[in-house]
PDB file of C-alpha atoms in Angstrom:
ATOM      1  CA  UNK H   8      16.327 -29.704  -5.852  1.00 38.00           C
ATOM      2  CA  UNK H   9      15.664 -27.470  -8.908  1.00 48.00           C
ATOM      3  CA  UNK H  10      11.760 -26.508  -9.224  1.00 56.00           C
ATOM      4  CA  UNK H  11      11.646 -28.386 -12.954  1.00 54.00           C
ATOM      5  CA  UNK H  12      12.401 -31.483 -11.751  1.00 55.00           C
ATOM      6  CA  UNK H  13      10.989 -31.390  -7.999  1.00 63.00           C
ATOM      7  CA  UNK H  14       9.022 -34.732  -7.393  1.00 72.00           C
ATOM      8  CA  UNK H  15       5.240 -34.281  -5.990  1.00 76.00           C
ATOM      9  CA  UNK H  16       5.875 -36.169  -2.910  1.00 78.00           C
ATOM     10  CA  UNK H  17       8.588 -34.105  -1.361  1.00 87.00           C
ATOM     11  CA  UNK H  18       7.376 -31.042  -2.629  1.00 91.00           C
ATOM     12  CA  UNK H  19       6.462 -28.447   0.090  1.00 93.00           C
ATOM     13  CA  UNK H  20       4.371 -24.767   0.086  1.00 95.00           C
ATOM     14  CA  UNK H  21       7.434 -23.427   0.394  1.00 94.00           C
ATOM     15  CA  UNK H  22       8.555 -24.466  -3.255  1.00 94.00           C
ATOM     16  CA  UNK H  23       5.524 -22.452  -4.419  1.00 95.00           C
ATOM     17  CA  UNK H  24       7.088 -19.173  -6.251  1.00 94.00           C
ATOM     18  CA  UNK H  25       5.679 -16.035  -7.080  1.00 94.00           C
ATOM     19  CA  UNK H  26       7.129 -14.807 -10.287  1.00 91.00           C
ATOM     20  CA  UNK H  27       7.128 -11.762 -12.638  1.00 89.00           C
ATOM     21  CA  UNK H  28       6.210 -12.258 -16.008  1.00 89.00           C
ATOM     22  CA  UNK H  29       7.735 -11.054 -19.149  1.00 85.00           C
ATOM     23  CA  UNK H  30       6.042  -7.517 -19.496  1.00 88.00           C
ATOM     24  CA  UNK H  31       6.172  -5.375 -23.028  1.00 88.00           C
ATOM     25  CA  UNK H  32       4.912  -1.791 -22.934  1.00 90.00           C
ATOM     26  CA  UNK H  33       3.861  -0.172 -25.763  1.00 88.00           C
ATOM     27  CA  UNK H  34       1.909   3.069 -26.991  1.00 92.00           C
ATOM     28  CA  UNK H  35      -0.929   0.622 -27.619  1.00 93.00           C
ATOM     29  CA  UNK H  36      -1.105  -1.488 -25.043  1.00 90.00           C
ATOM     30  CA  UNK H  37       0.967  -3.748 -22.921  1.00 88.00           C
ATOM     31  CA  UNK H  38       1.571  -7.464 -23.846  1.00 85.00           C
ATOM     32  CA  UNK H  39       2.394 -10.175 -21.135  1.00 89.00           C
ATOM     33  CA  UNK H  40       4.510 -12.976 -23.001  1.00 83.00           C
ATOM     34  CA  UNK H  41       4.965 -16.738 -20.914  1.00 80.00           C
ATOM     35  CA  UNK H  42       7.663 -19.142 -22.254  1.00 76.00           C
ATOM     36  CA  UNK H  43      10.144 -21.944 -21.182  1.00 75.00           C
ATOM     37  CA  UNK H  44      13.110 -20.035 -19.372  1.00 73.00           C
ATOM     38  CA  UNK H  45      11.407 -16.673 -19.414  1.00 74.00           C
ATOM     39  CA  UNK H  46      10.354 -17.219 -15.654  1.00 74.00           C
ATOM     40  CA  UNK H  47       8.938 -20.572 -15.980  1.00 85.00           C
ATOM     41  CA  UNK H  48      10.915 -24.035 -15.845  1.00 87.00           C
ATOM     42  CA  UNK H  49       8.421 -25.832 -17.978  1.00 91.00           C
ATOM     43  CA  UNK H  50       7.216 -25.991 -21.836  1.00 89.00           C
ATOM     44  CA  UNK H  51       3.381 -25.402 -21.296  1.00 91.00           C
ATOM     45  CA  UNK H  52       1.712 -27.898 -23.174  1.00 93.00           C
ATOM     46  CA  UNK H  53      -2.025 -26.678 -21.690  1.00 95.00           C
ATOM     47  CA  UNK H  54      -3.639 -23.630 -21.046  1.00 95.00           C
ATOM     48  CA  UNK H  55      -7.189 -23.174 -19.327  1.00 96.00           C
ATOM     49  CA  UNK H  56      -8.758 -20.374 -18.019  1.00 97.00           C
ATOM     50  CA  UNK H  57     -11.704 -19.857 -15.289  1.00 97.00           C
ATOM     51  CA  UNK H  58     -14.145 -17.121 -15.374  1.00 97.00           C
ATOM     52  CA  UNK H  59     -17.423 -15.884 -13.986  1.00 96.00           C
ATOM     53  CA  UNK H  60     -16.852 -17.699 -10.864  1.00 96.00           C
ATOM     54  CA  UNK H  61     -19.053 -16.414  -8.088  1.00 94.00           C
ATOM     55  CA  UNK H  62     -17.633 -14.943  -5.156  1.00 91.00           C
ATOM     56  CA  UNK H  63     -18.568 -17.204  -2.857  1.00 93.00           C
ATOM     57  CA  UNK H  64     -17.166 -20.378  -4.918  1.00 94.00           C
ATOM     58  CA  UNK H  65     -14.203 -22.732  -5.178  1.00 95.00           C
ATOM     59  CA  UNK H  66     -12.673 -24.127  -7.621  1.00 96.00           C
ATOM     60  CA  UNK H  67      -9.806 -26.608  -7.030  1.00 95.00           C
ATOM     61  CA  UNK H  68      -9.532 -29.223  -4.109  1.00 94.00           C
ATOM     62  CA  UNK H  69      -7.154 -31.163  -5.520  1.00 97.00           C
ATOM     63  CA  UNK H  70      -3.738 -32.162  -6.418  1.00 97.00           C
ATOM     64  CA  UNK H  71      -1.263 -33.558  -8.897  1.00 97.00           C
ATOM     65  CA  UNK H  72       1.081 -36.048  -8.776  1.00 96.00           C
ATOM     66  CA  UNK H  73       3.331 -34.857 -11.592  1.00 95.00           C
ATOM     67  CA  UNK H  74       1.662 -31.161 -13.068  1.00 96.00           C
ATOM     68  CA  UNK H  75       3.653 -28.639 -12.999  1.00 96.00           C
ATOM     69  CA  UNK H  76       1.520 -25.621 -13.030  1.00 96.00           C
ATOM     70  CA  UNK H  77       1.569 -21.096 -13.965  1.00 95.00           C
ATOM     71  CA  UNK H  78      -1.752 -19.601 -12.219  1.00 97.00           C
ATOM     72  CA  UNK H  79      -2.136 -16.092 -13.809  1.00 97.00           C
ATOM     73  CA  UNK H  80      -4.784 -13.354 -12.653  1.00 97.00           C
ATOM     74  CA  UNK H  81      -5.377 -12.125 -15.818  1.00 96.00           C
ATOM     75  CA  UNK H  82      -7.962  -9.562 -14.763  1.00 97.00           C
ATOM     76  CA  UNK H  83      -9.408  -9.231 -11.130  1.00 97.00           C
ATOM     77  CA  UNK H  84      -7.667 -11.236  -8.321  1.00 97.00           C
ATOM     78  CA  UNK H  85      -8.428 -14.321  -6.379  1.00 98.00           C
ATOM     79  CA  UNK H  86      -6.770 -16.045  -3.766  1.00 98.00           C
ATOM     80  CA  UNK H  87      -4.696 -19.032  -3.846  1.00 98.00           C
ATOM     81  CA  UNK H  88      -4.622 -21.810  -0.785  1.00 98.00           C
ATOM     82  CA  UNK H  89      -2.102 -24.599  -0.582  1.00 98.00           C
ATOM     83  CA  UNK H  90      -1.530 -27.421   1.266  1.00 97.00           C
ATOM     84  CA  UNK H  91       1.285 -29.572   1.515  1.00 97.00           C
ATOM     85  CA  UNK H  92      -0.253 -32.135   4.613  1.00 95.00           C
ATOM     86  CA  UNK H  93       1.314 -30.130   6.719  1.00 95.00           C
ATOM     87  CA  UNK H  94       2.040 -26.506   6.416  1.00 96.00           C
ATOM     88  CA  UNK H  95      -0.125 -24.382   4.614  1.00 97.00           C
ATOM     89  CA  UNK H  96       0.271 -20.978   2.653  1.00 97.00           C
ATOM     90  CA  UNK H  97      -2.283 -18.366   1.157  1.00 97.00           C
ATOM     91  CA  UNK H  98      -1.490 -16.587  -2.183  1.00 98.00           C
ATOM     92  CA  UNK H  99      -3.531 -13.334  -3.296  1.00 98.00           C
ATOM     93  CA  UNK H 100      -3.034 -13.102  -7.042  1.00 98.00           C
ATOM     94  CA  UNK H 101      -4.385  -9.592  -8.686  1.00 97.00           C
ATOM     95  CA  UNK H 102      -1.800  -8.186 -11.310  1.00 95.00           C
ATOM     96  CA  UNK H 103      -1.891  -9.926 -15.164  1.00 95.00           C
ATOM     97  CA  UNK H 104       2.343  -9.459 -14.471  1.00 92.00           C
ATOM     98  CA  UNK H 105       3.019 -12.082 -12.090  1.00 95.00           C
ATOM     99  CA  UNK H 106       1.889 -15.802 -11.954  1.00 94.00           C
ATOM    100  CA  UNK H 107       2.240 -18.252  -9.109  1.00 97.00           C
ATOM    101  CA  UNK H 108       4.500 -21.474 -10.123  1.00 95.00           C
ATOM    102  CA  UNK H 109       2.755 -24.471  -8.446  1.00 96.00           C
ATOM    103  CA  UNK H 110       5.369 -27.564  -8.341  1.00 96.00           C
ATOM    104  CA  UNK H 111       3.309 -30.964  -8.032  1.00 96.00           C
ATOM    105  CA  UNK H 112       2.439 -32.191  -4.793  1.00 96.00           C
ATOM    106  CA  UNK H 113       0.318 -29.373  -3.585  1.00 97.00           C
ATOM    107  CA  UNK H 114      -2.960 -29.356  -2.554  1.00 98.00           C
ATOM    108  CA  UNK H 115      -4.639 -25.981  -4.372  1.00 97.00           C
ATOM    109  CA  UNK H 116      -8.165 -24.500  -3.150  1.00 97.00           C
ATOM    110  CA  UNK H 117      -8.644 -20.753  -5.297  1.00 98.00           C
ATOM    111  CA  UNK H 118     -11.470 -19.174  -3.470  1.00 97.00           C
ATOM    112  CA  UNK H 119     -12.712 -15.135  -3.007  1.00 97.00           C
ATOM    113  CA  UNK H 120     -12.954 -14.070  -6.972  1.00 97.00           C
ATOM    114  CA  UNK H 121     -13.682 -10.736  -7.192  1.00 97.00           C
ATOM    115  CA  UNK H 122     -16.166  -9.898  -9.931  1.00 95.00           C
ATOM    116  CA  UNK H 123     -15.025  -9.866 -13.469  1.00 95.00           C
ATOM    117  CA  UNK H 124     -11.858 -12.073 -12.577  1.00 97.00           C
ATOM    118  CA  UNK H 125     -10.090 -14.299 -15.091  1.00 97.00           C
ATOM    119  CA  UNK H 126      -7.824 -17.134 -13.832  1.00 98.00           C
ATOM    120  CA  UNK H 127      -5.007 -18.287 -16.487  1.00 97.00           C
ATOM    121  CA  UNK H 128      -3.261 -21.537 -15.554  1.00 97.00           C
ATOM    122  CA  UNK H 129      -0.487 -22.711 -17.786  1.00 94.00           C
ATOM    123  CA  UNK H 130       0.591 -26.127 -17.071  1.00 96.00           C
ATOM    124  CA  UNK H 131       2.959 -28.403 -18.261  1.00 95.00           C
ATOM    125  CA  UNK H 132       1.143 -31.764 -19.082  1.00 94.00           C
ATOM    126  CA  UNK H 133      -2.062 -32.163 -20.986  1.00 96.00           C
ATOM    127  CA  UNK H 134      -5.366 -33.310 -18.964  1.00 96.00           C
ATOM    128  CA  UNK H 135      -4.403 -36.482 -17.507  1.00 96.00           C
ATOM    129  CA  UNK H 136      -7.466 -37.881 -15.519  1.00 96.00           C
ATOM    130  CA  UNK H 137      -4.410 -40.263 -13.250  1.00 97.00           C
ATOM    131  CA  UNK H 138      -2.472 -37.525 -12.616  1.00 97.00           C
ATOM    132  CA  UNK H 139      -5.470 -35.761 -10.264  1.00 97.00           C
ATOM    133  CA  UNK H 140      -6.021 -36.767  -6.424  1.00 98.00           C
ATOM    134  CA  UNK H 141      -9.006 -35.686  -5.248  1.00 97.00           C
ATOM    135  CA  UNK H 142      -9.960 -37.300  -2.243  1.00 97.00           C
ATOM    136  CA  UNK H 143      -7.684 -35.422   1.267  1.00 97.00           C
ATOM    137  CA  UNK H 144      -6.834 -39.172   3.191  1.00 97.00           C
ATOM    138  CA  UNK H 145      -5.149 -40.041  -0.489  1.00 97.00           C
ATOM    139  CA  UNK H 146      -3.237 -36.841  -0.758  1.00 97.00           C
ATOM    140  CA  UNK H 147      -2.021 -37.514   2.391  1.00 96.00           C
ATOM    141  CA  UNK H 148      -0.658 -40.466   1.906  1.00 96.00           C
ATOM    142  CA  UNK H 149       1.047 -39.407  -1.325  1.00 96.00           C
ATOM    143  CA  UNK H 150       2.964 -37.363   0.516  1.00 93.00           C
ATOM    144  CA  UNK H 151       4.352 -39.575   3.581  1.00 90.00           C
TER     145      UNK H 151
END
């Protein structure tokens, strides 16, 4: 099953991809370009960003039932932990070149900022308050 199209409920942490991003160098400055096709199967439609998180936060703890999502460490690094019910896999994000692809389906926790970090997510749907599951026992019963 192609990631683009993979449905939340059979979705595993395996299907979460790390990917290099579309890198320009120039005498100025480098440049960091994301677009459908370039290393991502979706049209983002949203982009948020997290900052000044405390070290000892986390932000996540949730899921989505259709999201596709591009997590980005624009500056810093922080860590990444997914869930799928069953398995589990740990992500350590810290270079503004590569992004993690999150299919839906996958239970995200980002925890251990370092100071000055900046988390870019990229996702494919706008905020969609029914697309979230919050609560664990529901999660798991999306996915069986």
């Amino acid at each position: 099953m192609a990631f683009g199209i993979m449905s939340g409920a059979t979705s595993n942490v395996e299907h979460a991809q790390l990917t290099e991003l579309n890198r320009i160098r120039t005498e100025v400055g480098d440049l960091v370009a994301c677009e459908k096709g370039d290393g991502i199967p979706f049209d983002p439609v949203r982009a948020y960003y997290l900052y000044d998180v405390p070290d000892t936060a986390e932000r996540g703890g949730h899921a989505h039932r259709e999201l596709q999502q591009l997590i980005v460490a624009v500056s810093g690094s922080f860590k990444v932990v997914l869930s799928d019910g069953v398995g589990k896999k740990e992500v350590m994000l810290r270079k503004p070149t590569e992004g993690l692809l999150l299919p839906p389906g996958l239970w995200r926790t980002l925890e251990d900022f370092s100071g000055g970090a900046i988390c870019l997510v990229l996702a494919s749907h706008g905020y969609e308050a029914a697309d979230y599951i919050r609560d664990w026992s529901e999660f798991l019963s999306f996915k069986s």
